[in-house]
Amino acid sequence: MAAVITVRGPFAFTRRLVSARLHKHCCSKIQTACLIYRPHSYSLSAGQQHRFFHTSYVAARPIMPFKLSDIGEGIMEVTVKEWYVKVGDKVSQFDSICEVQSDKASVTITSRYDGIIRKLYYDVDSIALVGTPLVDIETNGGQVEGPQEDVVETPAISQVEHTHQDIKGHKTQATPAVRRLAIENNIKLSEVIGTGKDERILKEDILNFIARQTGAILPPAPFQEIRPPASAAPLAKPKEKVLPPSIPTSVVPKPVFTGKDRTEPVKGFQKAMVKTMSAALKIPHFGFKDEVDLTQLVRLRAELKGLSESRGVKLSYMPFFIKAASLGLLHFPILNASVDENCTNITYKAAHNIGLAMDTSQGLLVPNVKNVQMLSVFEIAVELNRMQTLGASGQLGTTDLTGGTFTLSNIGSIGGTYAKPVILPPEVAIGAFGKIQVLPRFNHKGEVVKAHIMNFSWSADHRIIDGATMCRFSNMWKSYLENPASMALDLK
């Protein structure tokens, strides 16, 4: 029986000995060996070699580069606006990675892997190119079985449409079943207020959100989240009622004079405006201006305002303006058309996707209400409330900002009586409204009365739209608003 010598020594000597033995016996068998190491002892055999040192190999987890793929609309670059993760963070599928901004919309990109963030390729405000990695994610080996096409969760190419979008970097909490319900109904979880523990979104929250979007008249239960607490005093209820937030009044910051010139690149939505307005100036604009007496509409809105607010929706004049425009477009479909770059083909759009120019902290945005021809005035108000809330928080997605067929601009909400709107190609017409003023006018008896007057302006593509068509459409739109009861005859 061979004698065994046990030697105790420092760690450095042990390491050299192990290295020497491994070098001596290096062969294909070493790949299956296991190393068992005892900190301060090792064994040697005299007369016969016994291997007490074995090696083990831990399979490295694959690191996947998460690339920015083509998000459509001809976009080749985006600006990284905010990172929601840092190196070392653990992420799961659908967790938000970062927010990027193209010249069309802000998009939140979500993870397709479970794993750990190992590298961020861009700093905030850096330009990321399509096809280049955004982050490296160390994934579990079982997740990746071969090359997979990298995708980006954006409304332009995905049915998810920001379902897992975050606001200000705070992750939405919802079970997989609730997330699936949101995906199937094309709902962004960032827009839903969670009523569960720690603001977790429940199935009931999704169903209530769907009901509000469709404008359904619901029993009181679905609107409990906008009603005051039961413990509140009856007299305090009107003050405690919480309505969906509207665009906040901007606070003008105190100007700071630096005495130095400053040069910045044109990017984001400003870059989109440069491109769009340069194309628009190639269109010969036909302008038409008039005024409308909104006295009857002012009274009607005052009667409906309370009812609308009881359903949790703020009712402005814009839903009436938009619906009247849609009714007019049914009679003059060429105003709801588009032309190609060479103006050789006209496409008459079936859907009335009416855009509303919106002043936001990100600049001028024009989201549009889809299929206005199928919506009621209340349903249009619901959509406007939703878009104004998202616009104020910079969360408008590509779906909201693309696909418009006709545009309106309410410049009067800021000030002024007239404007000269510029067409948004490939659309062929646009309208702008001034502020509503109380002015003296003559009634049918020749008496001077107080009237609510609003000036408005239209611009049309004079290559395909003549002045008479624009004038007739304007007169019809004006008649609907001056006699709002007449709209009821044509509503569907």
PDB file of N, CA and C in Angstrom, residues 12 18 26 29 42 77 97 101 103 110 145 155 238 266 286 298 303 323 331 338 358 390 402:
ATOM      1  N   ALA A  12      -0.194  30.146  -1.786  1.00  0.00           N
ATOM      2  CA  ALA A  12       0.573  30.402  -3.012  1.00  0.00           C
ATOM      3  C   ALA A  12       1.295  29.147  -3.472  1.00  0.00           C
ATOM      4  N   VAL A  18      -0.679  22.880  -7.857  1.00  0.00           N
ATOM      5  CA  VAL A  18      -1.844  22.509  -8.662  1.00  0.00           C
ATOM      6  C   VAL A  18      -1.597  22.841 -10.119  1.00  0.00           C
ATOM      7  N   CYS A  26      -2.106  17.473 -18.642  1.00  0.00           N
ATOM      8  CA  CYS A  26      -3.099  18.098 -19.533  1.00  0.00           C
ATOM      9  C   CYS A  26      -3.428  17.161 -20.686  1.00  0.00           C
ATOM     10  N   LYS A  29      -8.898  14.239 -21.103  1.00  0.00           N
ATOM     11  CA  LYS A  29      -9.674  13.785 -19.947  1.00  0.00           C
ATOM     12  C   LYS A  29      -9.892  14.893 -18.929  1.00  0.00           C
ATOM     13  N   TYR A  42      -2.839  19.523   0.950  1.00  0.00           N
ATOM     14  CA  TYR A  42      -2.908  18.796  -0.285  1.00  0.00           C
ATOM     15  C   TYR A  42      -2.185  17.477  -0.068  1.00  0.00           C
ATOM     16  N   GLU A  77     -32.563  56.671 -36.880  1.00  0.00           N
ATOM     17  CA  GLU A  77     -31.856  57.021 -35.658  1.00  0.00           C
ATOM     18  C   GLU A  77     -32.842  57.563 -34.631  1.00  0.00           C
ATOM     19  N   ILE A  97     -36.468  49.063 -20.550  1.00  0.00           N
ATOM     20  CA  ILE A  97     -35.021  49.239 -20.639  1.00  0.00           C
ATOM     21  C   ILE A  97     -34.671  50.718 -20.749  1.00  0.00           C
ATOM     22  N   GLN A 101     -36.463  58.645 -28.354  1.00  0.00           N
ATOM     23  CA  GLN A 101     -37.318  59.589 -29.066  1.00  0.00           C
ATOM     24  C   GLN A 101     -36.852  59.713 -30.502  1.00  0.00           C
ATOM     25  N   ASP A 103     -38.062  61.282 -34.495  1.00  0.00           N
ATOM     26  CA  ASP A 103     -38.655  62.542 -34.939  1.00  0.00           C
ATOM     27  C   ASP A 103     -40.165  62.432 -35.063  1.00  0.00           C
ATOM     28  N   THR A 110     -38.748  47.673 -24.253  1.00  0.00           N
ATOM     29  CA  THR A 110     -38.816  46.690 -23.175  1.00  0.00           C
ATOM     30  C   THR A 110     -37.965  45.476 -23.494  1.00  0.00           C
ATOM     31  N   GLU A 145     -31.676  29.525 -27.929  1.00  0.00           N
ATOM     32  CA  GLU A 145     -31.405  28.275 -28.607  1.00  0.00           C
ATOM     33  C   GLU A 145     -30.785  28.493 -29.973  1.00  0.00           C
ATOM     34  N   PRO A 155     -45.023  50.752 -31.032  1.00  0.00           N
ATOM     35  CA  PRO A 155     -46.306  50.669 -31.709  1.00  0.00           C
ATOM     36  C   PRO A 155     -46.172  50.529 -33.211  1.00  0.00           C
ATOM     37  N   PRO A 238     -68.102  67.925  -4.111  1.00  0.00           N
ATOM     38  CA  PRO A 238     -67.769  68.557  -5.391  1.00  0.00           C
ATOM     39  C   PRO A 238     -66.314  68.997  -5.477  1.00  0.00           C
ATOM     40  N   VAL A 266     -30.303  70.218 -34.241  1.00  0.00           N
ATOM     41  CA  VAL A 266     -31.751  70.080 -34.434  1.00  0.00           C
ATOM     42  C   VAL A 266     -32.076  68.594 -34.407  1.00  0.00           C
ATOM     43  N   PHE A 286     -54.369  77.507 -50.430  1.00  0.00           N
ATOM     44  CA  PHE A 286     -55.517  78.382 -50.613  1.00  0.00           C
ATOM     45  C   PHE A 286     -56.087  78.674 -49.233  1.00  0.00           C
ATOM     46  N   VAL A 298     -72.360  77.319 -26.794  1.00  0.00           N
ATOM     47  CA  VAL A 298     -71.910  77.658 -25.439  1.00  0.00           C
ATOM     48  C   VAL A 298     -72.949  77.224 -24.424  1.00  0.00           C
ATOM     49  N   GLU A 303     -74.801  72.908 -20.414  1.00  0.00           N
ATOM     50  CA  GLU A 303     -75.766  71.921 -19.932  1.00  0.00           C
ATOM     51  C   GLU A 303     -75.150  70.523 -19.821  1.00  0.00           C
ATOM     52  N   LYS A 323     -66.319  66.765 -34.415  1.00  0.00           N
ATOM     53  CA  LYS A 323     -67.446  65.989 -34.950  1.00  0.00           C
ATOM     54  C   LYS A 323     -68.105  66.727 -36.112  1.00  0.00           C
ATOM     55  N   HIS A 331     -69.616  64.794 -46.766  1.00  0.00           N
ATOM     56  CA  HIS A 331     -70.152  65.438 -47.966  1.00  0.00           C
ATOM     57  C   HIS A 331     -69.048  65.902 -48.909  1.00  0.00           C
ATOM     58  N   SER A 338     -55.473  62.241 -49.568  1.00  0.00           N
ATOM     59  CA  SER A 338     -54.030  62.476 -49.582  1.00  0.00           C
ATOM     60  C   SER A 338     -53.536  62.358 -51.018  1.00  0.00           C
ATOM     61  N   MET A 358     -51.115  70.141 -30.857  1.00  0.00           N
ATOM     62  CA  MET A 358     -51.037  70.209 -29.401  1.00  0.00           C
ATOM     63  C   MET A 358     -49.690  70.789 -28.983  1.00  0.00           C
ATOM     64  N   LEU A 390     -51.465  62.206 -21.954  1.00  0.00           N
ATOM     65  CA  LEU A 390     -50.221  61.612 -22.434  1.00  0.00           C
ATOM     66  C   LEU A 390     -49.286  62.669 -23.004  1.00  0.00           C
ATOM     67  N   THR A 402     -49.451  59.118 -35.834  1.00  0.00           N
ATOM     68  CA  THR A 402     -49.400  58.806 -37.262  1.00  0.00           C
ATOM     69  C   THR A 402     -50.780  58.418 -37.771  1.00  0.00           C
TER      70      THR A 402
END
